[in-house]
mmCIF file of C-alpha atoms and ligand atoms in Angstrom:
data_model
loop_
_atom_site.group_PDB
_atom_site.id
_atom_site.type_symbol
_atom_site.label_atom_id
_atom_site.label_comp_id
_atom_site.label_asym_id
_atom_site.label_seq_id
_atom_site.Cartn_x
_atom_site.Cartn_y
_atom_site.Cartn_z
ATOM 1 C CA UNK Y 1314 -277.689 -154.084 -118.955
ATOM 2 C CA UNK Y 1315 -280.834 -156.193 -118.673
ATOM 3 C CA UNK Y 1316 -282.568 -156.033 -115.270
ATOM 4 C CA UNK Y 1317 -283.858 -159.604 -115.449
ATOM 5 C CA UNK Y 1318 -281.103 -162.115 -114.855
ATOM 6 C CA UNK Y 1319 -280.865 -165.653 -116.215
ATOM 7 C CA UNK Y 1320 -278.262 -167.661 -114.319
ATOM 8 C CA UNK Y 1321 -276.893 -170.427 -116.532
ATOM 9 C CA UNK Y 1322 -273.566 -171.048 -114.827
ATOM 10 C CA UNK Y 1323 -274.507 -173.790 -112.373
ATOM 11 C CA UNK Y 1324 -271.273 -175.720 -112.981
ATOM 12 C CA UNK Y 1325 -269.361 -172.731 -111.608
ATOM 13 C CA UNK Y 1326 -271.555 -172.750 -108.531
ATOM 14 C CA UNK Y 1327 -275.181 -173.514 -107.746
ATOM 15 C CA UNK Y 1328 -277.408 -171.177 -105.753
ATOM 16 C CA UNK Y 1329 -277.787 -172.178 -102.120
ATOM 17 C CA UNK Y 1330 -280.688 -174.580 -101.590
ATOM 18 C CA UNK Y 1331 -283.230 -173.373 -98.993
ATOM 19 C CA UNK Y 1332 -282.622 -176.546 -96.977
ATOM 20 C CA UNK Y 1333 -278.904 -175.751 -96.859
ATOM 21 C CA UNK Y 1334 -279.548 -172.146 -95.857
ATOM 22 C CA UNK Y 1335 -281.800 -173.271 -92.986
ATOM 23 C CA UNK Y 1336 -279.211 -175.801 -91.793
ATOM 24 C CA UNK Y 1337 -276.454 -173.162 -91.921
ATOM 25 C CA UNK Y 1338 -278.492 -170.645 -89.964
ATOM 26 C CA UNK Y 1339 -279.432 -173.224 -87.304
ATOM 27 C CA UNK Y 1340 -275.833 -174.389 -86.998
ATOM 28 C CA UNK Y 1341 -274.549 -170.862 -86.388
ATOM 29 C CA UNK Y 1342 -276.326 -170.993 -83.031
ATOM 30 C CA UNK Y 1343 -274.589 -174.187 -81.937
ATOM 31 C CA UNK Y 1344 -271.691 -172.891 -79.904
ATOM 32 C CA UNK Y 1345 -269.710 -176.026 -79.142
ATOM 33 C CA UNK Y 1346 -266.575 -177.434 -80.701
ATOM 34 C CA UNK Y 1347 -267.331 -180.924 -82.017
ATOM 35 C CA UNK Y 1348 -264.185 -182.208 -80.273
ATOM 36 C CA UNK Y 1349 -265.403 -181.093 -76.843
ATOM 37 C CA UNK Y 1350 -266.970 -183.693 -74.615
ATOM 38 C CA UNK Y 1351 -269.521 -181.421 -72.917
ATOM 39 C CA UNK Y 1352 -273.142 -181.031 -74.036
ATOM 40 C CA UNK Y 1353 -272.372 -178.068 -76.313
ATOM 41 C CA UNK Y 1354 -269.593 -179.996 -78.003
ATOM 42 C CA UNK Y 1355 -271.779 -183.045 -78.395
ATOM 43 C CA UNK Y 1356 -274.486 -180.934 -80.046
ATOM 44 C CA UNK Y 1357 -271.969 -179.722 -82.631
ATOM 45 C CA UNK Y 1358 -270.691 -183.277 -83.124
ATOM 46 C CA UNK Y 1359 -274.241 -184.441 -83.811
ATOM 47 C CA UNK Y 1360 -274.564 -181.891 -86.612
ATOM 48 C CA UNK Y 1361 -271.317 -183.044 -88.206
ATOM 49 C CA UNK Y 1362 -272.207 -186.730 -87.954
ATOM 50 C CA UNK Y 1363 -275.735 -186.227 -89.305
ATOM 51 C CA UNK Y 1364 -274.236 -184.400 -92.279
ATOM 52 C CA UNK Y 1365 -271.700 -187.186 -92.758
ATOM 53 C CA UNK Y 1366 -274.549 -189.677 -93.080
ATOM 54 C CA UNK Y 1367 -276.329 -187.517 -95.647
ATOM 55 C CA UNK Y 1368 -273.226 -186.917 -97.748
ATOM 56 C CA UNK Y 1369 -272.380 -190.622 -97.569
ATOM 57 C CA UNK Y 1370 -275.897 -191.472 -98.801
ATOM 58 C CA UNK Y 1371 -275.517 -189.135 -101.778
ATOM 59 C CA UNK Y 1372 -272.103 -190.608 -102.600
ATOM 60 C CA UNK Y 1373 -272.999 -194.282 -102.139
ATOM 61 C CA UNK Y 1374 -270.361 -194.513 -99.413
ATOM 62 C CA UNK Y 1375 -270.346 -195.402 -95.743
ATOM 63 C CA UNK Y 1376 -270.345 -192.506 -93.278
ATOM 64 C CA UNK Y 1377 -266.957 -193.564 -91.884
ATOM 65 C CA UNK Y 1378 -265.517 -193.222 -95.384
ATOM 66 C CA UNK Y 1379 -266.379 -189.507 -95.634
ATOM 67 C CA UNK Y 1380 -263.657 -187.002 -94.693
ATOM 68 C CA UNK Y 1381 -264.785 -183.365 -94.718
ATOM 69 C CA UNK Y 1382 -262.469 -180.838 -96.358
ATOM 70 C CA UNK Y 1383 -262.532 -177.174 -97.338
ATOM 71 C CA UNK Y 1384 -263.808 -178.077 -100.818
ATOM 72 C CA UNK Y 1385 -263.113 -180.026 -103.969
ATOM 73 C CA UNK Y 1386 -259.699 -178.495 -104.507
ATOM 74 C CA UNK Y 1387 -258.443 -179.584 -101.094
ATOM 75 C CA UNK Y 1388 -259.944 -183.055 -101.468
ATOM 76 C CA UNK Y 1389 -258.179 -183.488 -104.813
ATOM 77 C CA UNK Y 1390 -254.909 -182.296 -103.295
ATOM 78 C CA UNK Y 1391 -255.312 -184.659 -100.322
ATOM 79 C CA UNK Y 1392 -255.874 -187.574 -102.672
ATOM 80 C CA UNK Y 1393 -252.958 -186.835 -104.982
ATOM 81 C CA UNK Y 1394 -250.180 -184.796 -103.393
ATOM 82 C CA UNK Y 1395 -247.268 -186.884 -102.269
ATOM 83 C CA UNK Y 1396 -248.185 -189.926 -104.363
ATOM 84 C CA UNK Y 1397 -245.153 -190.800 -106.382
ATOM 85 C CA UNK Y 1398 -246.441 -191.924 -109.752
ATOM 86 C CA UNK Y 1399 -249.862 -190.729 -110.810
ATOM 87 C CA UNK Y 1400 -251.737 -191.173 -114.061
ATOM 88 C CA UNK Y 1401 -254.482 -188.670 -114.867
ATOM 89 C CA UNK Y 1402 -256.905 -188.188 -117.721
ATOM 90 C CA UNK Y 1403 -256.062 -185.311 -120.045
ATOM 91 C CA UNK Y 1404 -259.334 -183.538 -119.201
ATOM 92 C CA UNK Y 1405 -259.094 -183.349 -115.400
ATOM 93 C CA UNK Y 1406 -259.855 -180.184 -113.484
ATOM 94 C CA UNK Y 1407 -256.870 -177.909 -112.849
ATOM 95 C CA UNK Y 1408 -256.893 -178.822 -109.158
ATOM 96 C CA UNK Y 1409 -256.114 -182.420 -110.119
ATOM 97 C CA UNK Y 1410 -253.520 -181.519 -112.728
ATOM 98 C CA UNK Y 1411 -251.741 -179.136 -110.347
ATOM 99 C CA UNK Y 1412 -251.627 -181.778 -107.595
ATOM 100 C CA UNK Y 1413 -250.184 -184.359 -109.966
ATOM 101 C CA UNK Y 1414 -247.466 -182.426 -111.737
ATOM 102 C CA UNK Y 1415 -245.469 -184.497 -114.166
ATOM 103 C CA UNK Y 1416 -248.157 -187.195 -114.243
ATOM 104 C CA UNK Y 1417 -248.640 -189.095 -117.496
ATOM 105 C CA UNK Y 1418 -251.932 -188.166 -119.163
ATOM 106 C CA UNK Y 1419 -254.428 -190.583 -120.627
ATOM 107 C CA UNK Y 1420 -255.788 -189.198 -123.903
ATOM 108 C CA UNK Y 1421 -259.469 -188.745 -124.725
ATOM 109 C CA UNK Y 1422 -261.227 -189.225 -128.052
ATOM 110 C CA UNK Y 1423 -262.852 -186.469 -130.094
ATOM 111 C CA UNK Y 1424 -265.986 -186.657 -127.919
ATOM 112 C CA UNK Y 1425 -263.919 -186.124 -124.784
ATOM 113 C CA UNK Y 1426 -264.159 -189.713 -123.501
ATOM 114 C CA UNK Y 1427 -261.100 -191.362 -121.921
ATOM 115 C CA UNK Y 1428 -259.458 -193.878 -124.251
ATOM 116 C CA UNK Y 1429 -259.476 -197.120 -122.232
ATOM 117 C CA UNK Y 1430 -257.063 -198.877 -124.598
ATOM 118 C CA UNK Y 1431 -254.550 -196.088 -124.136
ATOM 119 C CA UNK Y 1432 -255.151 -196.269 -120.385
ATOM 120 C CA UNK Y 1433 -254.306 -199.974 -120.425
ATOM 121 C CA UNK Y 1434 -251.123 -199.326 -122.410
ATOM 122 C CA UNK Y 1435 -249.966 -196.530 -120.144
ATOM 123 C CA UNK Y 1436 -250.806 -198.540 -117.020
ATOM 124 C CA UNK Y 1437 -248.538 -201.309 -118.280
ATOM 125 C CA UNK Y 1438 -245.658 -198.993 -119.166
ATOM 126 C CA UNK Y 1439 -245.833 -196.448 -116.302
ATOM 127 C CA UNK Y 1440 -246.992 -198.738 -113.474
ATOM 128 C CA UNK Y 1441 -248.539 -195.810 -111.559
ATOM 129 C CA UNK Y 1442 -249.472 -196.013 -107.890
ATOM 130 C CA UNK Y 1443 -252.645 -194.017 -108.487
ATOM 131 C CA UNK Y 1444 -254.949 -193.231 -111.411
ATOM 132 C CA UNK Y 1445 -257.225 -190.177 -111.297
ATOM 133 C CA UNK Y 1446 -260.238 -189.988 -113.607
ATOM 134 C CA UNK Y 1447 -263.158 -187.629 -113.171
ATOM 135 C CA UNK Y 1448 -266.768 -188.761 -113.355
ATOM 136 C CA UNK Y 1449 -268.094 -185.777 -115.334
ATOM 137 C CA UNK Y 1450 -266.177 -183.026 -117.038
ATOM 138 C CA UNK Y 1451 -266.811 -179.499 -115.804
ATOM 139 C CA UNK Y 1452 -266.561 -177.867 -119.255
ATOM 140 C CA UNK Y 1453 -268.424 -180.333 -121.480
ATOM 141 C CA UNK Y 1454 -270.386 -182.485 -119.015
ATOM 142 C CA UNK Y 1455 -268.967 -185.589 -120.719
ATOM 143 C CA UNK Y 1456 -269.135 -188.688 -118.498
ATOM 144 C CA UNK Y 1457 -266.109 -190.935 -118.140
ATOM 145 C CA UNK Y 1458 -266.041 -194.748 -117.947
ATOM 146 C CA UNK Y 1459 -264.763 -194.654 -114.372
ATOM 147 C CA UNK Y 1460 -265.866 -198.152 -113.324
ATOM 148 C CA UNK Y 1461 -264.123 -199.719 -116.348
ATOM 149 C CA UNK Y 1462 -261.020 -197.602 -115.796
ATOM 150 C CA UNK Y 1463 -260.978 -198.570 -112.120
ATOM 151 C CA UNK Y 1464 -261.101 -202.242 -113.014
ATOM 152 C CA UNK Y 1465 -258.156 -201.867 -115.394
ATOM 153 C CA UNK Y 1466 -256.224 -199.879 -112.804
ATOM 154 C CA UNK Y 1467 -256.836 -202.505 -110.152
ATOM 155 C CA UNK Y 1468 -255.580 -205.245 -112.496
ATOM 156 C CA UNK Y 1469 -252.355 -203.258 -112.704
ATOM 157 C CA UNK Y 1470 -252.133 -202.779 -108.946
ATOM 158 C CA UNK Y 1471 -252.984 -199.068 -108.973
ATOM 159 C CA UNK Y 1472 -255.349 -197.246 -106.663
ATOM 160 C CA UNK Y 1473 -258.045 -195.055 -108.206
ATOM 161 C CA UNK Y 1474 -259.213 -191.547 -107.393
ATOM 162 C CA UNK Y 1475 -262.322 -190.041 -108.975
ATOM 163 C CA UNK Y 1476 -263.208 -186.350 -109.000
ATOM 164 C CA UNK Y 1477 -267.000 -186.513 -108.815
ATOM 165 C CA UNK Y 1478 -267.473 -182.802 -108.068
ATOM 166 C CA UNK Y 1479 -269.603 -182.079 -111.139
ATOM 167 C CA UNK Y 1480 -271.475 -185.377 -111.141
ATOM 168 C CA UNK Y 1481 -272.693 -185.471 -107.536
ATOM 169 C CA UNK Y 1482 -276.246 -184.219 -107.254
ATOM 170 C CA UNK Y 1483 -276.748 -184.295 -111.040
ATOM 171 C CA UNK Y 1484 -276.547 -188.037 -111.677
ATOM 172 C CA UNK Y 1485 -276.366 -191.062 -109.404
ATOM 173 C CA UNK Y 1486 -272.933 -191.401 -107.881
ATOM 174 C CA UNK Y 1487 -272.067 -194.712 -106.244
ATOM 175 C CA UNK Y 1488 -268.621 -194.755 -104.662
ATOM 176 C CA UNK Y 1489 -268.822 -198.469 -103.880
ATOM 177 C CA UNK Y 1490 -270.138 -199.543 -107.297
ATOM 178 C CA UNK Y 1491 -267.555 -197.420 -109.126
ATOM 179 C CA UNK Y 1492 -264.869 -199.465 -107.383
ATOM 180 C CA UNK Y 1493 -262.670 -196.470 -106.682
ATOM 181 C CA UNK Y 1494 -260.562 -195.906 -103.576
ATOM 182 C CA UNK Y 1495 -260.937 -192.147 -103.234
ATOM 183 C CA UNK Y 1496 -263.611 -189.752 -104.469
ATOM 184 C CA UNK Y 1497 -263.952 -185.978 -104.337
ATOM 185 C CA UNK Y 1498 -267.144 -183.998 -103.693
ATOM 186 C CA UNK Y 1499 -267.854 -180.285 -103.320
ATOM 187 C CA UNK Y 1500 -270.876 -178.799 -101.535
ATOM 188 C CA UNK Y 1501 -271.355 -175.649 -103.600
ATOM 189 C CA UNK Y 1502 -271.876 -177.476 -106.891
ATOM 190 C CA UNK Y 1503 -274.998 -179.143 -105.519
ATOM 191 C CA UNK Y 1504 -276.592 -176.312 -103.587
ATOM 192 C CA UNK Y 1505 -274.537 -176.312 -100.420
ATOM 193 C CA UNK Y 1506 -272.245 -173.542 -99.196
ATOM 194 C CA UNK Y 1507 -268.932 -172.682 -100.820
ATOM 195 C CA UNK Y 1508 -265.743 -173.711 -99.041
ATOM 196 C CA UNK Y 1509 -266.711 -177.199 -97.910
ATOM 197 C CA UNK Y 1510 -266.300 -180.561 -99.593
ATOM 198 C CA UNK Y 1511 -265.360 -184.133 -98.891
ATOM 199 C CA UNK Y 1512 -262.986 -186.868 -99.852
ATOM 200 C CA UNK Y 1513 -264.464 -190.323 -99.545
ATOM 201 C CA UNK Y 1514 -261.786 -192.838 -98.635
ATOM 202 C CA UNK Y 1515 -262.510 -196.527 -98.991
ATOM 203 C CA UNK Y 1516 -262.205 -198.451 -95.748
ATOM 204 C CA UNK Y 1517 -258.709 -199.852 -95.438
ATOM 205 C CA UNK Y 1518 -257.128 -197.230 -97.713
ATOM 206 C CA UNK Y 1519 -254.621 -195.148 -95.810
ATOM 207 C CA UNK Y 1520 -254.833 -191.400 -96.362
ATOM 208 C CA UNK Y 1521 -251.732 -189.415 -95.450
ATOM 209 C CA UNK Y 1522 -253.214 -186.208 -94.034
ATOM 210 C CA UNK Y 1523 -252.529 -183.065 -96.005
ATOM 211 C CA UNK Y 1524 -253.341 -180.899 -92.979
ATOM 212 C CA UNK Y 1525 -251.928 -182.077 -89.678
ATOM 213 C CA UNK Y 1526 -251.985 -181.136 -86.033
ATOM 214 C CA UNK Y 1527 -255.271 -182.468 -84.733
ATOM 215 C CA UNK Y 1528 -257.160 -185.716 -84.471
ATOM 216 C CA UNK Y 1529 -260.280 -184.550 -86.314
ATOM 217 C CA UNK Y 1530 -261.845 -186.615 -89.096
ATOM 218 C CA UNK Y 1531 -260.273 -189.775 -87.606
ATOM 219 C CA UNK Y 1532 -256.817 -188.212 -88.011
ATOM 220 C CA UNK Y 1533 -257.321 -187.828 -91.751
ATOM 221 C CA UNK Y 1534 -257.785 -184.015 -91.791
ATOM 222 C CA UNK Y 1535 -256.769 -181.807 -88.899
ATOM 223 C CA UNK Y 1536 -258.520 -178.604 -87.888
ATOM 224 C CA UNK Y 1537 -261.770 -177.724 -86.147
ATOM 225 C CA UNK Y 1538 -264.584 -178.708 -88.463
ATOM 226 C CA UNK Y 1539 -266.531 -176.083 -90.415
ATOM 227 C CA UNK Y 1540 -269.644 -177.128 -88.514
ATOM 228 C CA UNK Y 1541 -272.126 -174.794 -90.208
ATOM 229 C CA UNK Y 1542 -270.688 -175.448 -93.665
ATOM 230 C CA UNK Y 1543 -270.763 -179.178 -93.095
ATOM 231 C CA UNK Y 1544 -274.373 -179.016 -91.841
ATOM 232 C CA UNK Y 1545 -275.282 -177.021 -94.972
ATOM 233 C CA UNK Y 1546 -273.496 -179.579 -97.134
ATOM 234 C CA UNK Y 1547 -275.455 -182.390 -95.478
ATOM 235 C CA UNK Y 1548 -278.782 -180.650 -96.040
ATOM 236 C CA UNK Y 1549 -277.928 -179.927 -99.677
ATOM 237 C CA UNK Y 1550 -276.828 -183.527 -100.227
ATOM 238 C CA UNK Y 1551 -280.097 -184.826 -98.804
ATOM 239 C CA UNK Y 1552 -282.162 -182.454 -100.957
ATOM 240 C CA UNK Y 1553 -280.117 -183.278 -104.059
ATOM 241 C CA UNK Y 1554 -280.528 -187.001 -103.493
ATOM 242 C CA UNK Y 1555 -284.284 -186.783 -103.073
ATOM 243 C CA UNK Y 1556 -284.588 -184.716 -106.280
ATOM 244 C CA UNK Y 1557 -282.213 -186.864 -108.319
ATOM 245 C CA UNK Y 1558 -284.770 -189.024 -110.064
ATOM 246 C CA UNK Y 1559 -286.981 -186.166 -111.173
ATOM 247 C CA UNK Y 1560 -284.444 -183.390 -111.868
ATOM 248 C CA UNK Y 1561 -282.514 -184.893 -114.789
ATOM 249 C CA UNK Y 1562 -285.157 -185.167 -117.504
ATOM 250 C CA UNK Y 1563 -286.422 -181.550 -117.359
ATOM 251 C CA UNK Y 1564 -282.830 -180.299 -117.412
ATOM 252 C CA UNK Y 1565 -281.955 -182.482 -120.394
ATOM 253 C CA UNK Y 1566 -285.066 -181.184 -122.187
ATOM 254 C CA UNK Y 1567 -284.049 -177.564 -121.543
ATOM 255 C CA UNK Y 1568 -280.525 -178.309 -122.692
ATOM 256 C CA UNK Y 1569 -281.908 -179.889 -125.889
ATOM 257 C CA UNK Y 1570 -284.085 -176.804 -126.411
ATOM 258 C CA UNK Y 1571 -280.958 -174.648 -126.307
ATOM 259 C CA UNK Y 1572 -278.756 -176.891 -128.439
ATOM 260 C CA UNK Y 1573 -281.444 -177.514 -131.058
ATOM 261 C CA UNK Y 1574 -282.227 -173.806 -131.368
ATOM 262 C CA UNK Y 1575 -278.588 -172.797 -131.651
ATOM 263 C CA UNK Y 1576 -277.638 -175.415 -134.227
ATOM 264 C CA UNK Y 1577 -280.739 -174.597 -136.264
ATOM 265 C CA UNK Y 1578 -279.939 -170.895 -136.206
ATOM 266 C CA UNK Y 1579 -276.281 -171.380 -136.957
ATOM 267 C CA UNK Y 1580 -275.246 -174.391 -138.995
ATOM 268 C CA UNK Y 1581 -271.615 -173.628 -138.132
ATOM 269 C CA UNK Y 1582 -272.228 -173.766 -134.364
ATOM 270 C CA UNK Y 1583 -270.640 -176.723 -132.570
ATOM 271 C CA UNK Y 1584 -271.781 -178.617 -129.474
ATOM 272 C CA UNK Y 1585 -268.662 -180.188 -127.998
ATOM 273 C CA UNK Y 1586 -269.049 -183.661 -126.538
ATOM 274 C CA UNK Y 1587 -272.535 -184.056 -128.051
ATOM 275 C CA UNK Y 1588 -271.760 -187.586 -129.231
ATOM 276 C CA UNK Y 1589 -270.936 -188.824 -125.739
ATOM 277 C CA UNK Y 1590 -272.997 -189.532 -122.636
ATOM 278 C CA UNK Y 1591 -273.150 -186.260 -120.765
ATOM 279 C CA UNK Y 1592 -274.547 -184.711 -117.621
ATOM 280 C CA UNK Y 1593 -278.105 -183.563 -118.365
ATOM 281 C CA UNK Y 1594 -277.326 -179.936 -117.511
ATOM 282 C CA UNK Y 1595 -274.195 -178.970 -119.465
ATOM 283 C CA UNK Y 1596 -273.729 -177.646 -123.002
ATOM 284 C CA UNK Y 1597 -270.393 -176.504 -124.404
ATOM 285 C CA UNK Y 1598 -271.217 -174.444 -127.470
ATOM 286 C CA UNK Y 1599 -268.875 -172.911 -130.017
ATOM 287 C CA UNK Y 1600 -269.812 -169.805 -132.016
ATOM 288 C CA UNK Y 1601 -267.133 -169.816 -134.708
ATOM 289 C CA UNK Y 1602 -265.108 -166.642 -135.082
ATOM 290 C CA UNK Y 1603 -266.379 -164.978 -131.903
ATOM 291 C CA UNK Y 1604 -264.030 -165.175 -128.881
ATOM 292 C CA UNK Y 1605 -265.577 -166.707 -125.776
ATOM 293 C CA UNK Y 1606 -264.856 -163.556 -123.727
ATOM 294 C CA UNK Y 1607 -266.856 -161.470 -126.214
ATOM 295 C CA UNK Y 1608 -269.751 -163.922 -125.990
ATOM 296 C CA UNK Y 1609 -269.704 -164.026 -122.187
ATOM 297 C CA UNK Y 1610 -269.737 -160.216 -121.995
ATOM 298 C CA UNK Y 1611 -272.462 -159.768 -124.629
ATOM 299 C CA UNK Y 1612 -274.632 -162.396 -122.944
ATOM 300 C CA UNK Y 1613 -274.031 -160.800 -119.540
ATOM 301 C CA UNK Y 1614 -275.219 -157.451 -120.887
ATOM 302 C CA UNK Y 1615 -278.327 -159.224 -122.131
ATOM 303 C CA UNK Y 1616 -278.929 -160.604 -118.619
ATOM 304 C CA UNK Y 1617 -277.570 -164.123 -119.215
ATOM 305 C CA UNK Y 1618 -274.769 -165.518 -117.040
ATOM 306 C CA UNK Y 1619 -272.610 -168.214 -118.659
ATOM 307 C CA UNK Y 1620 -268.894 -168.850 -118.606
ATOM 308 C CA UNK Y 1621 -266.146 -169.309 -121.118
ATOM 309 C CA UNK Y 1622 -265.596 -172.953 -122.014
ATOM 310 C CA UNK Y 1623 -262.245 -172.836 -120.314
ATOM 311 C CA UNK Y 1624 -262.006 -172.740 -116.545
ATOM 312 C CA UNK Y 1625 -261.499 -169.165 -115.484
ATOM 313 C CA UNK Y 1626 -260.633 -169.296 -111.824
ATOM 314 C CA UNK Y 1627 -259.253 -165.759 -111.678
ATOM 315 C CA UNK Y 1628 -261.726 -164.148 -114.028
ATOM 316 C CA UNK Y 1629 -259.319 -164.394 -116.927
ATOM 317 C CA UNK Y 1630 -259.927 -166.898 -119.650
ATOM 318 C CA UNK Y 1631 -257.185 -169.380 -120.323
ATOM 319 C CA UNK Y 1632 -256.909 -171.821 -123.170
ATOM 320 C CA UNK Y 1633 -259.036 -174.918 -122.571
ATOM 321 C CA UNK Y 1634 -256.874 -178.005 -122.059
ATOM 322 C CA UNK Y 1635 -260.107 -180.012 -122.279
ATOM 323 C CA UNK Y 1636 -260.974 -178.907 -125.815
ATOM 324 C CA UNK Y 1637 -257.271 -179.156 -126.674
ATOM 325 C CA UNK Y 1638 -257.276 -182.786 -125.579
ATOM 326 C CA UNK Y 1639 -260.379 -183.400 -127.717
ATOM 327 C CA UNK Y 1640 -258.419 -182.223 -130.740
ATOM 328 C CA UNK Y 1641 -260.362 -178.986 -131.195
ATOM 329 C CA UNK Y 1642 -258.294 -176.489 -133.182
ATOM 330 C CA UNK Y 1643 -256.944 -173.536 -131.243
ATOM 331 C CA UNK Y 1644 -259.095 -170.886 -132.874
ATOM 332 C CA UNK Y 1645 -262.304 -172.854 -132.441
ATOM 333 C CA UNK Y 1646 -261.563 -173.766 -128.809
ATOM 334 C CA UNK Y 1647 -261.301 -170.074 -127.939
ATOM 335 C CA UNK Y 1648 -264.868 -169.571 -129.186
ATOM 336 C CA UNK Y 1649 -266.589 -172.058 -126.865
ATOM 337 C CA UNK Y 1650 -268.811 -171.106 -123.959
ATOM 338 C CA UNK Y 1651 -270.318 -173.295 -121.262
ATOM 339 C CA UNK Y 1652 -274.022 -173.142 -120.514
ATOM 340 C CA UNK Y 1653 -274.964 -175.048 -117.376
ATOM 341 C CA UNK Y 1654 -278.440 -175.476 -115.936
ATOM 342 C CA UNK Y 1655 -279.821 -176.434 -112.550
ATOM 343 C CA UNK Y 1656 -282.998 -177.274 -110.667
ATOM 344 C CA UNK Y 1657 -284.125 -173.648 -110.803
ATOM 345 C CA UNK Y 1658 -283.665 -173.261 -114.563
ATOM 346 C CA UNK Y 1659 -286.789 -172.561 -116.583
ATOM 347 C CA UNK Y 1660 -287.832 -172.315 -120.232
ATOM 348 C CA UNK Y 1661 -287.559 -168.520 -119.931
ATOM 349 C CA UNK Y 1662 -283.863 -168.867 -119.078
ATOM 350 C CA UNK Y 1663 -283.210 -171.139 -122.048
ATOM 351 C CA UNK Y 1664 -285.116 -168.837 -124.376
ATOM 352 C CA UNK Y 1665 -283.337 -165.732 -123.060
ATOM 353 C CA UNK Y 1666 -280.028 -167.440 -123.780
ATOM 354 C CA UNK Y 1667 -281.077 -168.400 -127.306
ATOM 355 C CA UNK Y 1668 -282.353 -164.876 -128.050
ATOM 356 C CA UNK Y 1669 -279.150 -163.225 -126.802
ATOM 357 C CA UNK Y 1670 -276.952 -165.781 -128.571
ATOM 358 C CA UNK Y 1671 -278.885 -165.216 -131.829
ATOM 359 C CA UNK Y 1672 -278.554 -161.420 -131.525
ATOM 360 C CA UNK Y 1673 -274.809 -161.712 -131.125
ATOM 361 C CA UNK Y 1674 -274.457 -164.304 -133.895
ATOM 362 C CA UNK Y 1675 -276.430 -162.147 -136.340
ATOM 363 C CA UNK Y 1676 -274.601 -158.962 -135.315
ATOM 364 C CA UNK Y 1677 -271.217 -160.616 -135.872
ATOM 365 C CA UNK Y 1678 -272.363 -161.996 -139.237
ATOM 366 C CA UNK Y 1679 -273.444 -158.471 -140.288
ATOM 367 C CA UNK Y 1680 -270.092 -157.043 -139.138
ATOM 368 C CA UNK Y 1681 -268.215 -159.645 -141.182
ATOM 369 C CA UNK Y 1682 -270.351 -158.930 -144.253
ATOM 370 C CA UNK Y 1683 -269.912 -155.113 -144.004
HETATM 371 N N1 PLP S 3047 -263.197 -180.527 -109.626
HETATM 372 C C1 PLP S 3047 -264.049 -180.123 -110.578
HETATM 373 C C2 PLP S 3047 -264.391 -181.053 -111.691
HETATM 374 C C3 PLP S 3047 -264.607 -178.840 -110.528
HETATM 375 O O1 PLP S 3047 -265.446 -178.441 -111.485
HETATM 376 C C4 PLP S 3047 -264.255 -177.991 -109.455
HETATM 377 C C5 PLP S 3047 -264.771 -176.605 -109.393
HETATM 378 O O2 PLP S 3047 -264.939 -175.950 -110.392
HETATM 379 C C6 PLP S 3047 -263.366 -178.472 -108.468
HETATM 380 C C7 PLP S 3047 -262.864 -179.736 -108.595
HETATM 381 C C8 PLP S 3047 -262.950 -177.616 -107.302
HETATM 382 O O3 PLP S 3047 -263.943 -177.594 -106.309
HETATM 383 P P1 PLP S 3047 -264.000 -176.408 -105.219
HETATM 384 O O4 PLP S 3047 -264.535 -175.192 -105.920
HETATM 385 O O5 PLP S 3047 -264.920 -176.917 -104.159
HETATM 386 O O6 PLP S 3047 -262.614 -176.228 -104.706
#
């Protein structure tokens, strides 16, 4: 096992930003409940409201539109559960798919981009109450035409939800300009703490609370607020927003360094979604004939942390419905890993990945030849 680690799994979770850590630590010393009217309570309330402003600024929303939740999964559930007819894209995160069971799925093309013509057709035939389309895919980084989809949905009288968990903090996210009614964010993907997120709810859109029994979050989400987590989220959102303009290009250059090296080394390697607009930090790379689990383990031993292309929420790798939807053959889809970078990624990390990937590729080629 290599002693030096190279963390290239930022889409799974990002390391805590120092600003978020400081905000968390400070908030732990604020004793009050934000619902209390005394000075201690008001101090806690101030932390929550300051964070709301920062998260709203990152999301292009108004502070009153931000409802804090326990994370992206809860925000997706709050947006979708209980809605009668939902239409989702075929590449949504599991937390969307599980909250919209039985929903019709809008197909994607071979690059992983939602097919807007198919969306229009399905809107006309299914007449859904709500359409859910993510802004950026967690496995491939492929960006979706959310604003165009939202316009089509509106023409057909449907509301629109957008899971922006992977996009927020990596590219500009503008809730208002996207024209969606509901949007999901998660703190830990952008350098905040795990276990806190938000659903932005457009003014005038009624949200039936998923969690009831208290008047918090303007009656949209009951329960005493996770004050420290929310303060950490706010600090991370502010830091992410101020770094947004400068962070993308270096990440895209590092990603290109990886993809160029891998495809030069191995003409049979595949970069999924490469033909589409993508997040600057994500590469989904297939090494034909070598199962993703084997790659993840070999890279881990070499000090490089990546994940299997498929979401693996319980540590076990399941078949990727995203690559499936892109028409990738079964065998090939099982050989894809996700490499995801962040603001702390350096050339040394990219080069360590390439070296370890090459070692494995060459070792497997020798084994096949023997
Ligand atoms: N949506 C997407 C696209 C994600 O990638 C994730 C996390 O992997 C989630 C939702 C869930 O967010 P959380 O981990 O905050 O529950």
